[in-house]
GROMACS .gro file of C-alpha atoms in nm:
model
  476
    1MET     CA    1   0.000   0.000   0.000
    2ALA     CA    2   0.281   0.237   0.088
    3THR     CA    3   0.445   0.175  -0.247
    4SER     CA    4   0.116   0.228  -0.424
    5ARG     CA    5   0.057   0.554  -0.238
    6SER     CA    6   0.407   0.675  -0.327
    7LEU     CA    7   0.325   0.635  -0.696
    8ILE     CA    8   0.022   0.863  -0.680
    9PRO     CA    9   0.214   1.194  -0.717
   10ALA     CA   10   0.405   1.058  -1.018
   11ARG     CA   11   0.088   0.934  -1.181
   12VAL     CA   12  -0.084   1.266  -1.122
   13ALA     CA   13   0.216   1.448  -1.268
   14LEU     CA   14   0.219   1.221  -1.574
   15ALA     CA   15  -0.154   1.269  -1.624
   16ALA     CA   16  -0.106   1.648  -1.607
   17ILE     CA   17   0.175   1.632  -1.864
   18LEU     CA   18  -0.037   1.422  -2.100
   19VAL     CA   19  -0.326   1.669  -2.065
   20LEU     CA   20  -0.083   1.953  -2.135
   21ALA     CA   21   0.050   1.769  -2.440
   22ALA     CA   22  -0.300   1.716  -2.577
   23GLY     CA   23  -0.397   2.078  -2.506
   24VAL     CA   24  -0.108   2.245  -2.687
   25ARG     CA   25  -0.151   2.010  -2.983
   26LEU     CA   26  -0.522   2.077  -3.006
   27PHE     CA   27  -0.454   2.451  -2.994
   28GLU     CA   28  -0.197   2.421  -3.274
   29ALA     CA   29  -0.448   2.223  -3.480
   30THR     CA   30  -0.691   2.517  -3.479
   31ARG     CA   31  -0.442   2.778  -3.599
   32THR     CA   32  -0.432   2.706  -3.973
   33ARG     CA   33  -0.613   2.539  -4.259
   34LEU     CA   34  -0.484   2.220  -4.417
   35TRP     CA   35  -0.178   2.257  -4.638
   36PHE     CA   36  -0.059   2.062  -4.945
   37ASP     CA   37   0.055   1.737  -4.780
   38GLU     CA   38  -0.247   1.731  -4.551
   39ILE     CA   39  -0.485   1.788  -4.842
   40PHE     CA   40  -0.313   1.503  -5.025
   41THR     CA   41  -0.380   1.281  -4.722
   42LEU     CA   42  -0.746   1.383  -4.709
   43TRP     CA   43  -0.804   1.344  -5.083
   44THR     CA   44  -0.647   0.998  -5.065
   45ALA     CA   45  -0.879   0.902  -4.780
   46ARG     CA   46  -1.177   1.019  -4.988
   47LEU     CA   47  -1.103   0.740  -5.235
   48GLY     CA   48  -1.203   0.473  -4.985
   49PHE     CA   49  -1.010   0.162  -4.885
   50THR     CA   50  -0.950   0.013  -5.230
   51GLY     CA   51  -0.902   0.347  -5.403
   52SER     CA   52  -0.646   0.462  -5.145
   53LEU     CA   53  -0.440   0.146  -5.187
   54GLU     CA   54  -0.449   0.176  -5.566
   55LEU     CA   55  -0.338   0.540  -5.564
   56LEU     CA   56  -0.058   0.486  -5.310
   57ARG     CA   57   0.095   0.213  -5.526
   58ASP     CA   58   0.202   0.494  -5.760
   59ASP     CA   59   0.323   0.717  -5.477
   60MET     CA   60   0.598   0.662  -5.215
   61HIS     CA   61   0.395   0.604  -4.898
   62PRO     CA   62   0.276   0.292  -4.718
   63PRO     CA   63  -0.098   0.303  -4.650
   64LEU     CA   64  -0.151   0.263  -4.274
   65PHE     CA   65  -0.179   0.631  -4.176
   66PHE     CA   66  -0.403   0.708  -4.473
   67LEU     CA   67  -0.634   0.423  -4.373
   68ALA     CA   68  -0.647   0.555  -4.016
   69VAL     CA   69  -0.754   0.895  -4.152
   70LEU     CA   70  -1.007   0.724  -4.378
   71GLY     CA   71  -1.169   0.557  -4.079
   72TRP     CA   72  -1.168   0.872  -3.866
   73ARG     CA   73  -1.314   1.079  -4.151
   74SER     CA   74  -1.599   0.830  -4.186
   75ILE     CA   75  -1.692   0.895  -3.822
   76GLY     CA   76  -1.676   1.275  -3.801
   77GLY     CA   77  -1.624   1.435  -4.141
   78GLU     CA   78  -1.354   1.656  -4.290
   79ALA     CA   79  -1.311   1.951  -4.052
   80ALA     CA   80  -0.938   2.015  -4.013
   81ALA     CA   81  -0.948   2.010  -3.632
   82TRP     CA   82  -1.136   1.678  -3.637
   83LEU     CA   83  -0.900   1.511  -3.884
   84ARG     CA   84  -0.595   1.630  -3.693
   85ILE     CA   85  -0.707   1.438  -3.385
   86VAL     CA   86  -0.556   1.129  -3.552
   87PRO     CA   87  -0.195   1.258  -3.538
   88ILE     CA   88  -0.263   1.421  -3.201
   89VAL     CA   89  -0.344   1.082  -3.048
   90PHE     CA   90  -0.010   0.947  -3.169
   91GLY     CA   91   0.169   1.262  -3.055
   92VAL     CA   92   0.040   1.215  -2.701
   93ALA     CA   93   0.133   0.846  -2.726
   94THR     CA   94   0.490   0.956  -2.805
   95VAL     CA   95   0.493   1.160  -2.483
   96TRP     CA   96   0.378   0.855  -2.287
   97ALA     CA   97   0.631   0.625  -2.457
   98SER     CA   98   0.911   0.873  -2.380
   99TYR     CA   99   0.806   0.863  -2.015
  100ALA     CA  100   0.796   0.483  -2.010
  101LEU     CA  101   1.139   0.450  -2.172
  102ALA     CA  102   1.310   0.707  -1.949
  103ARG     CA  103   1.139   0.568  -1.637
  104ASP     CA  104   1.254   0.212  -1.703
  105VAL     CA  105   1.612   0.309  -1.787
  106PHE     CA  106   1.677   0.606  -1.555
  107GLY     CA  107   1.396   0.621  -1.300
  108ARG     CA  108   1.056   0.779  -1.257
  109GLY     CA  109   1.184   1.136  -1.215
  110ALA     CA  110   1.371   1.118  -1.545
  111GLY     CA  111   1.057   0.978  -1.705
  112LEU     CA  112   0.855   1.281  -1.600
  113TRP     CA  113   1.119   1.526  -1.726
  114ALA     CA  114   1.141   1.341  -2.060
  115ALA     CA  115   0.764   1.346  -2.099
  116LEU     CA  116   0.749   1.719  -2.022
  117PHE     CA  117   1.028   1.801  -2.269
  118VAL     CA  118   0.860   1.604  -2.549
  119ALA     CA  119   0.518   1.747  -2.461
  120LEU     CA  120   0.647   2.102  -2.508
  121HIS     CA  121   0.898   2.059  -2.791
  122ARG     CA  122   0.780   2.286  -3.072
  123TRP     CA  123   0.837   2.038  -3.354
  124MET     CA  124   0.683   1.752  -3.161
  125VAL     CA  125   0.379   1.974  -3.112
  126PHE     CA  126   0.362   2.080  -3.476
  127HIS     CA  127   0.408   1.735  -3.629
  128SER     CA  128   0.177   1.582  -3.368
  129GLN     CA  129  -0.117   1.771  -3.518
  130GLU     CA  130  -0.014   1.770  -3.883
  131LEU     CA  131  -0.223   1.535  -4.097
  132ARG     CA  132   0.082   1.337  -4.203
  133SER     CA  133   0.232   1.006  -4.098
  134PHE     CA  134   0.525   1.142  -3.893
  135SER     CA  135   0.341   1.148  -3.562
  136MET     CA  136   0.227   0.790  -3.604
  137LEU     CA  137   0.573   0.672  -3.709
  138TRP     CA  138   0.752   0.846  -3.422
  139ALA     CA  139   0.514   0.706  -3.162
  140LEU     CA  140   0.562   0.355  -3.299
  141GLN     CA  141   0.941   0.396  -3.305
  142ALA     CA  142   0.945   0.503  -2.941
  143ILE     CA  143   0.729   0.202  -2.850
  144VAL     CA  144   0.961  -0.026  -3.050
  145VAL     CA  145   1.263   0.089  -2.849
  146TRP     CA  146   1.080   0.060  -2.518
  147CYS     CA  147   0.954  -0.291  -2.597
  148ALA     CA  148   1.298  -0.398  -2.723
  149TRP     CA  149   1.459  -0.282  -2.399
  150ARG     CA  150   1.198  -0.455  -2.183
  151TRP     CA  151   1.203  -0.783  -2.375
  152VAL     CA  152   1.581  -0.813  -2.386
  153ARG     CA  153   1.588  -0.735  -2.014
  154ASP     CA  154   1.313  -0.967  -1.886
  155GLY     CA  155   1.176  -1.165  -2.183
  156ARG     CA  156   0.807  -1.107  -2.114
  157THR     CA  157   0.564  -1.214  -2.384
  158ARG     CA  158   0.368  -0.889  -2.381
  159HIS     CA  159   0.679  -0.690  -2.474
  160ALA     CA  160   0.757  -0.934  -2.756
  161VAL     CA  161   0.405  -0.892  -2.891
  162GLY     CA  162   0.430  -0.513  -2.853
  163TYR     CA  163   0.762  -0.511  -3.038
  164VAL     CA  164   0.625  -0.710  -3.332
  165ILE     CA  165   0.303  -0.512  -3.363
  166ALA     CA  166   0.473  -0.172  -3.327
  167GLY     CA  167   0.755  -0.271  -3.563
  168ALA     CA  168   0.525  -0.399  -3.836
  169ALA     CA  169   0.291  -0.101  -3.798
  170ALA     CA  170   0.588   0.135  -3.826
  171LEU     CA  171   0.688  -0.025  -4.157
  172TRP     CA  172   0.331   0.007  -4.283
  173THR     CA  173   0.344   0.375  -4.181
  174HIS     CA  174   0.679   0.489  -4.328
  175TYR     CA  175   0.967   0.305  -4.492
  176LEU     CA  176   1.225   0.485  -4.278
  177ALA     CA  177   1.121   0.241  -4.006
  178GLY     CA  178   1.326  -0.020  -4.194
  179PRO     CA  179   1.677   0.102  -4.106
  180PHE     CA  180   1.554   0.191  -3.760
  181LEU     CA  181   1.439  -0.167  -3.696
  182ALA     CA  182   1.764  -0.303  -3.838
  183ILE     CA  183   1.963  -0.101  -3.586
  184THR     CA  184   1.738  -0.208  -3.298
  185GLY     CA  185   1.769  -0.569  -3.409
  186ALA     CA  186   2.149  -0.548  -3.422
  187TRP     CA  187   2.159  -0.403  -3.069
  188GLY     CA  188   1.946  -0.691  -2.944
  189LEU     CA  189   2.175  -0.950  -3.100
  190VAL     CA  190   2.479  -0.799  -2.929
  191MET     CA  191   2.302  -0.779  -2.593
  192LEU     CA  192   2.187  -1.142  -2.616
  193LEU     CA  193   2.535  -1.280  -2.677
  194ARG     CA  194   2.540  -1.332  -2.301
  195ALA     CA  195   2.220  -1.538  -2.330
  196PRO     CA  196   2.259  -1.714  -2.667
  197ARG     CA  197   1.959  -1.940  -2.612
  198ARG     CA  198   1.734  -1.636  -2.652
  199ILE     CA  199   1.884  -1.526  -2.984
  200PRO     CA  200   1.656  -1.750  -3.198
  201ALA     CA  201   1.352  -1.596  -3.028
  202TRP     CA  202   1.482  -1.244  -3.104
  203ILE     CA  203   1.538  -1.341  -3.466
  204GLY     CA  204   1.189  -1.489  -3.468
  205LEU     CA  205   1.038  -1.157  -3.362
  206HIS     CA  206   1.195  -0.991  -3.664
  207ALA     CA  207   1.081  -1.273  -3.889
  208ALA     CA  208   0.728  -1.210  -3.764
  209ILE     CA  209   0.763  -0.839  -3.848
  210ALA     CA  210   0.890  -0.927  -4.194
  211ALA     CA  211   0.598  -1.166  -4.248
  212LEU     CA  212   0.347  -0.900  -4.147
  213PHE     CA  213   0.507  -0.652  -4.387
  214ALA     CA  214   0.549  -0.900  -4.675
  215PRO     CA  215   0.226  -0.805  -4.860
  216GLN     CA  216   0.367  -0.453  -4.912
  217VAL     CA  217   0.706  -0.560  -5.051
  218THR     CA  218   0.598  -0.575  -5.416
  219THR     CA  219   0.451  -0.226  -5.392
  220LEU     CA  220   0.767  -0.098  -5.221
  221LEU     CA  221   0.989  -0.228  -5.503
  222ALA     CA  222   0.773  -0.057  -5.763
  223GLN     CA  223   0.774   0.267  -5.564
  224MET     CA  224   1.154   0.256  -5.530
  225ALA     CA  225   1.187   0.233  -5.907
  226VAL     CA  226   0.990   0.556  -5.942
  227ASN     CA  227   1.184   0.728  -5.661
  228ARG     CA  228   1.515   0.662  -5.835
  229THR     CA  229   1.416   0.897  -6.118
  230GLN     CA  230   1.184   1.139  -5.935
  231HIS     CA  231   1.301   1.285  -5.606
  232TRP     CA  232   1.321   1.619  -5.428
  233ILE     CA  233   1.578   1.543  -5.155
  234GLN     CA  234   1.913   1.709  -5.224
  235PRO     CA  235   2.256   1.594  -5.095
  236PRO     CA  236   2.286   1.714  -4.733
  237THR     CA  237   2.572   1.911  -4.580
  238VAL     CA  238   2.735   1.931  -4.239
  239GLY     CA  239   2.522   2.241  -4.189
  240ASP     CA  240   2.213   2.020  -4.211
  241LEU     CA  241   2.343   1.814  -3.918
  242VAL     CA  242   2.399   2.134  -3.720
  243GLU     CA  243   2.048   2.248  -3.807
  244TRP     CA  244   1.914   1.909  -3.693
  245ALA     CA  245   2.091   1.947  -3.360
  246ARG     CA  246   1.965   2.304  -3.323
  247GLU     CA  247   1.606   2.201  -3.382
  248ILE     CA  248   1.635   1.929  -3.120
  249ALA     CA  249   1.783   2.183  -2.876
  250PHE     CA  250   1.460   2.389  -2.884
  251GLY     CA  251   1.581   2.601  -3.175
  252VAL     CA  252   1.869   2.760  -2.979
  253ARG     CA  253   2.220   2.690  -3.100
  254TYR     CA  254   2.393   2.753  -2.766
  255VAL     CA  255   2.169   2.491  -2.605
  256ILE     CA  256   2.315   2.217  -2.832
  257PRO     CA  257   2.620   2.155  -2.607
  258ILE     CA  258   2.401   2.164  -2.297
  259VAL     CA  259   2.163   1.898  -2.428
  260GLY     CA  260   2.462   1.702  -2.560
  261ALA     CA  261   2.641   1.716  -2.225
  262LEU     CA  262   2.332   1.599  -2.039
  263ALA     CA  263   2.288   1.315  -2.288
  264LEU     CA  264   2.648   1.205  -2.234
  265LEU     CA  265   2.599   1.232  -1.858
  266SER     CA  266   2.330   0.964  -1.887
  267LEU     CA  267   2.611   0.716  -1.952
  268LEU     CA  268   2.684   0.733  -1.578
  269ALA     CA  269   2.351   0.573  -1.488
  270ARG     CA  270   2.420   0.260  -1.290
  271GLY     CA  271   2.308  -0.067  -1.440
  272ALA     CA  272   2.159   0.105  -1.743
  273ARG     CA  273   2.439   0.101  -1.998
  274ALA     CA  274   2.259  -0.142  -2.229
  275GLY     CA  275   1.950   0.077  -2.229
  276VAL     CA  276   2.153   0.393  -2.276
  277ALA     CA  277   2.338   0.232  -2.567
  278LEU     CA  278   2.007   0.141  -2.732
  279ILE     CA  279   1.871   0.494  -2.699
  280PHE     CA  280   2.194   0.647  -2.832
  281LEU     CA  281   2.181   0.410  -3.130
  282ALA     CA  282   1.815   0.489  -3.192
  283ALA     CA  283   1.885   0.863  -3.178
  284LEU     CA  284   2.203   0.882  -3.382
  285ALA     CA  285   2.267   0.578  -3.603
  286PRO     CA  286   1.977   0.634  -3.848
  287VAL     CA  287   2.061   1.004  -3.869
  288VAL     CA  288   2.427   0.946  -3.951
  289GLY     CA  289   2.353   0.648  -4.174
  290THR     CA  290   2.089   0.822  -4.387
  291TRP     CA  291   2.305   1.137  -4.405
  292VAL     CA  292   2.595   0.935  -4.548
  293LEU     CA  293   2.373   0.738  -4.786
  294THR     CA  294   2.204   1.053  -4.913
  295ARG     CA  295   2.545   1.208  -4.975
  296GLN     CA  296   2.614   0.901  -5.192
  297GLY     CA  297   2.296   0.940  -5.398
  298ALA     CA  298   2.016   0.789  -5.190
  299HIS     CA  299   1.714   1.005  -5.106
  300LEU     CA  300   1.663   0.951  -4.734
  301PHE     CA  301   1.792   1.237  -4.521
  302THR     CA  302   1.614   1.562  -4.451
  303VAL     CA  303   1.619   1.754  -4.124
  304ARG     CA  304   1.242   1.714  -4.096
  305TYR     CA  305   1.255   1.335  -4.137
  306MET     CA  306   1.529   1.307  -3.876
  307LEU     CA  307   1.328   1.487  -3.609
  308TYR     CA  308   1.209   1.138  -3.512
  309ALA     CA  309   1.517   1.148  -3.284
  310VAL     CA  310   1.380   1.428  -3.064
  311PRO     CA  311   1.217   1.197  -2.805
  312PHE     CA  312   1.528   0.979  -2.779
  313VAL     CA  313   1.768   1.270  -2.733
  314LEU     CA  314   1.538   1.427  -2.475
  315VAL     CA  315   1.511   1.094  -2.291
  316LEU     CA  316   1.891   1.089  -2.274
  317ALA     CA  317   1.895   1.450  -2.151
  318ALA     CA  318   1.644   1.357  -1.881
  319GLY     CA  319   1.865   1.064  -1.791
  320GLY     CA  320   2.158   1.302  -1.757
  321ILE     CA  321   1.956   1.525  -1.527
  322ALA     CA  322   1.892   1.220  -1.308
  323GLN     CA  323   2.270   1.182  -1.263
  324LEU     CA  324   2.317   1.532  -1.122
  325ARG     CA  325   2.387   1.472  -0.755
  326TRP     CA  326   2.429   1.830  -0.636
  327ARG     CA  327   2.137   1.958  -0.434
  328GLY     CA  328   1.879   2.116  -0.659
  329ALA     CA  329   2.094   2.087  -0.973
  330GLY     CA  330   1.860   1.839  -1.138
  331LEU     CA  331   1.557   2.053  -1.061
  332VAL     CA  332   1.727   2.365  -1.198
  333ALA     CA  333   1.834   2.185  -1.517
  334GLY     CA  334   1.491   2.033  -1.571
  335VAL     CA  335   1.306   2.360  -1.514
  336ALA     CA  336   1.550   2.548  -1.737
  337LEU     CA  337   1.504   2.309  -2.030
  338SER     CA  338   1.128   2.310  -1.978
  339LEU     CA  339   1.123   2.691  -1.990
  340LEU     CA  340   1.336   2.688  -2.306
  341ALA     CA  341   1.095   2.441  -2.464
  342ALA     CA  342   0.793   2.650  -2.362
  343ARG     CA  343   0.956   2.969  -2.490
  344ALA     CA  344   1.032   2.812  -2.830
  345LEU     CA  345   0.678   2.679  -2.852
  346VAL     CA  346   0.519   3.015  -2.771
  347LEU     CA  347   0.741   3.199  -3.020
  348LYS     CA  348   0.682   2.954  -3.305
  349PRO     CA  349   0.440   3.115  -3.552
  350PRO     CA  350   0.166   2.922  -3.734
  351PHE     CA  351   0.277   2.732  -4.043
  352PRO     CA  352   0.374   3.010  -4.290
  353GLU     CA  353   0.243   2.840  -4.604
  354SER     CA  354  -0.105   2.798  -4.460
  355VAL     CA  355  -0.108   3.152  -4.320
  356ASP     CA  356   0.004   3.310  -4.646
  357LEU     CA  357  -0.237   3.111  -4.862
  358GLU     CA  358  -0.527   3.200  -4.635
  359ARG     CA  359  -0.429   3.567  -4.659
  360THR     CA  360  -0.408   3.537  -5.038
  361ALA     CA  361  -0.752   3.373  -5.045
  362ARG     CA  362  -0.898   3.667  -4.854
  363TRP     CA  363  -0.732   3.906  -5.100
  364LEU     CA  364  -0.870   3.719  -5.400
  365GLU     CA  365  -1.224   3.671  -5.274
  366PRO     CA  366  -1.363   4.020  -5.350
  367ARG     CA  367  -1.171   4.049  -5.678
  368VAL     CA  368  -1.244   3.733  -5.876
  369HIS     CA  369  -1.561   3.697  -6.080
  370ALA     CA  370  -1.725   3.423  -6.279
  371GLY     CA  371  -1.506   3.329  -6.575
  372ASP     CA  372  -1.182   3.457  -6.419
  373THR     CA  373  -0.888   3.220  -6.376
  374VAL     CA  374  -0.646   3.175  -6.089
  375PHE     CA  375  -0.320   3.026  -6.215
  376CYS     CA  376  -0.102   2.840  -5.964
  377THR     CA  377   0.268   2.808  -6.039
  378GLU     CA  378   0.303   2.485  -5.836
  379THR     CA  379   0.077   2.225  -5.681
  380HIS     CA  380   0.090   2.352  -5.322
  381SER     CA  381  -0.127   2.651  -5.409
  382LEU     CA  382  -0.323   2.446  -5.665
  383LEU     CA  383  -0.442   2.188  -5.412
  384PHE     CA  384  -0.514   2.459  -5.155
  385PHE     CA  385  -0.742   2.659  -5.387
  386ARG     CA  386  -0.894   2.347  -5.540
  387HIS     CA  387  -0.979   2.228  -5.189
  388TYR     CA  388  -1.098   2.554  -5.036
  389GLY     CA  389  -1.211   2.726  -5.354
  390ALA     CA  390  -1.123   3.062  -5.509
  391GLY     CA  391  -1.461   3.226  -5.538
  392ALA     CA  392  -1.611   3.186  -5.882
  393ALA     CA  393  -1.274   3.157  -6.057
  394ARG     CA  394  -1.129   2.851  -6.227
  395VAL     CA  395  -0.810   2.723  -6.063
  396MET     CA  396  -0.540   2.595  -6.300
  397LEU     CA  397  -0.180   2.479  -6.277
  398LEU     CA  398   0.051   2.692  -6.491
  399LEU     CA  399   0.315   2.451  -6.619
  400THR     CA  400   0.630   2.573  -6.788
  401ARG     CA  401   0.764   2.216  -6.811
  402PRO     CA  402   0.575   1.912  -6.937
  403GLU     CA  403   0.663   1.676  -6.652
  404LEU     CA  404   0.500   1.673  -6.309
  405PRO     CA  405   0.672   1.438  -6.061
  406TYR     CA  406   0.474   1.217  -5.825
  407TYR     CA  407   0.586   1.404  -5.512
  408GLU     CA  408   0.404   1.712  -5.640
  409GLY     CA  409   0.070   1.538  -5.604
  410ALA     CA  410   0.063   1.453  -5.974
  411LEU     CA  411  -0.183   1.171  -5.912
  412PHE     CA  412  -0.446   1.431  -5.820
  413VAL     CA  413  -0.377   1.672  -6.106
  414PRO     CA  414  -0.561   1.565  -6.421
  415GLU     CA  415  -0.479   1.712  -6.760
  416SER     CA  416  -0.789   1.930  -6.742
  417TRP     CA  417  -0.630   2.122  -6.452
  418ARG     CA  418  -0.304   2.189  -6.637
  419ALA     CA  419  -0.238   2.498  -6.848
  420THR     CA  420   0.046   2.619  -7.069
  421PRO     CA  421   0.182   2.977  -7.072
  422ALA     CA  422  -0.028   3.043  -7.383
  423ALA     CA  423  -0.337   3.004  -7.165
  424LEU     CA  424  -0.254   3.336  -6.996
  425ASP     CA  425  -0.349   3.525  -7.313
  426SER     CA  426  -0.676   3.346  -7.373
  427ALA     CA  427  -0.770   3.370  -7.003
  428GLY     CA  428  -0.764   3.750  -7.012
  429THR     CA  429  -1.009   3.809  -7.294
  430GLY     CA  430  -1.380   3.876  -7.322
  431GLY     CA  431  -1.399   4.081  -7.004
  432ARG     CA  432  -1.234   3.807  -6.799
  433ARG     CA  433  -0.917   3.850  -6.591
  434TRP     CA  434  -0.656   3.620  -6.450
  435TYR     CA  435  -0.468   3.610  -6.122
  436ALA     CA  436  -0.174   3.394  -6.019
  437VAL     CA  437  -0.027   3.256  -5.698
  438ARG     CA  438   0.310   3.105  -5.613
  439VAL     CA  439   0.431   2.915  -5.306
  440ARG     CA  440   0.806   2.885  -5.266
  441HIS     CA  441   0.896   2.540  -5.135
  442ALA     CA  442   1.157   2.266  -5.163
  443GLY     CA  443   1.005   2.087  -5.460
  444MET     CA  444   0.871   2.244  -5.780
  445ASP     CA  445   0.876   2.604  -5.661
  446GLY     CA  446   0.740   2.764  -5.978
  447ALA     CA  447   1.038   2.994  -6.033
  448GLU     CA  448   1.013   2.981  -6.414
  449ALA     CA  449   0.642   3.053  -6.406
  450ALA     CA  450   0.706   3.342  -6.166
  451LYS     CA  451   0.948   3.500  -6.415
  452LEU     CA  452   0.686   3.467  -6.687
  453LEU     CA  453   0.426   3.633  -6.465
  454ASP     CA  454   0.666   3.915  -6.379
  455SER     CA  455   0.719   3.981  -6.748
  456ARG     CA  456   0.343   4.004  -6.806
  457THR     CA  457   0.253   4.215  -6.500
  458GLY     CA  458   0.564   4.399  -6.380
  459GLY     CA  459   0.579   4.200  -6.056
  460PRO     CA  460   0.367   4.062  -5.772
  461VAL     CA  461   0.095   4.275  -5.617
  462LEU     CA  462   0.093   4.074  -5.295
  463ARG     CA  463   0.386   3.920  -5.109
  464GLY     CA  464   0.396   3.696  -4.805
  465ASP     CA  465   0.670   3.505  -4.627
  466VAL     CA  466   0.651   3.218  -4.877
  467THR     CA  467   0.389   3.327  -5.130
  468SER     CA  468   0.345   3.580  -5.408
  469ALA     CA  469   0.035   3.683  -5.602
  470TRP     CA  470  -0.006   3.854  -5.941
  471ALA     CA  471  -0.299   4.022  -6.111
  472GLN     CA  472  -0.345   4.081  -6.482
  473PRO     CA  473  -0.295   4.453  -6.550
  474PRO     CA  474  -0.619   4.632  -6.644
  475ARG     CA  475  -0.678   4.683  -7.016
  476TYR     CA  476  -0.790   5.022  -7.140
   0.00000   0.00000   0.00000
């Protein structure tokens, strides 16, 4: 009873952190409309179970997250806040999994600090409400590591089952789970060298994951063939690794060595070196490995993709705080990092693309009339205005090149939505006018079309952080 009563404050604290995590994610979900990738997710879900699977065979995504959105949409409709509850659930699950992992390796206090850091981290908050698969993947990866640690340590069946289910689900969510599982599997093999009789069971768990993923292998091979010729990921630099570390350290460069030092301090935890080694491998090995492979021509590393490591690094930092033996030092360090996380979260503005496109939509609304055309220089603005509408105007994609790669949502852009530069002249006749919008982003950013529009109009009439808008000059 005494032990049970002693757990009550920790459980209350964890419950409060989970409520906080859900609250800030729900607030973030109400700040903006859906953007390009989220609209792609929704439009895929609209196709139903069979239609979604057929479309995704020609894309580069596994289907599990899309099917989860499909099911949720069938219950409550297409309101952005409602749809974003799906990633929010997984985002809160990541907070819980971070607590469980840090608690088991470093102790309950470290678990609470880790949960609080992840709950407040600005990119964990943003991606935990974004209608994309990252939140689901990152939750499953954290559960994979926790179950791996528990099973290797005590061999309980429930952790083996959890490992297999989470591992297979992660592969069905995003293919980057593959190298992650390979690293976790290698760690387990090394740890079990001291108990070789358990190695076949560990191998069997991975065979079960492979069997569960096997139906997707044919699709994956076909998708890889497309990705070899169509890709947007550029070779990374050392600066990208620094940027990755800065984003993990709450967006503050001088905090990088502090978080790094605390993570290294976790190595002093007694009896936890195997767990610490696993978390370090989970946090760093896929980052370094994909960075090197992408430098060699693969298309795996981006800073955004590698933010999966945030929970693991913050678990290590919490573990380092638990090793501070000076009176009050751990409390000071934990509060300081929590305040840094909260500050970065408060200062983070809403997603610029969504904000700018909504502002552009408000600008267009009183100006466009029936028969007018809104030309989009890339598919980010095209899908936005096709989804939300542009008054009575037609919305077209202004293509200066014939090809449209799959990662630009080509599967949702029929020929009837595509226009050549010559269409600008015909669109501005008979009392009709045209307008144009550009979003600058990492893929097809519409730079050539923007130059064409500048030559026809003299320059944009509306500029945002990432968008520009043009209007056909009046004819006298």
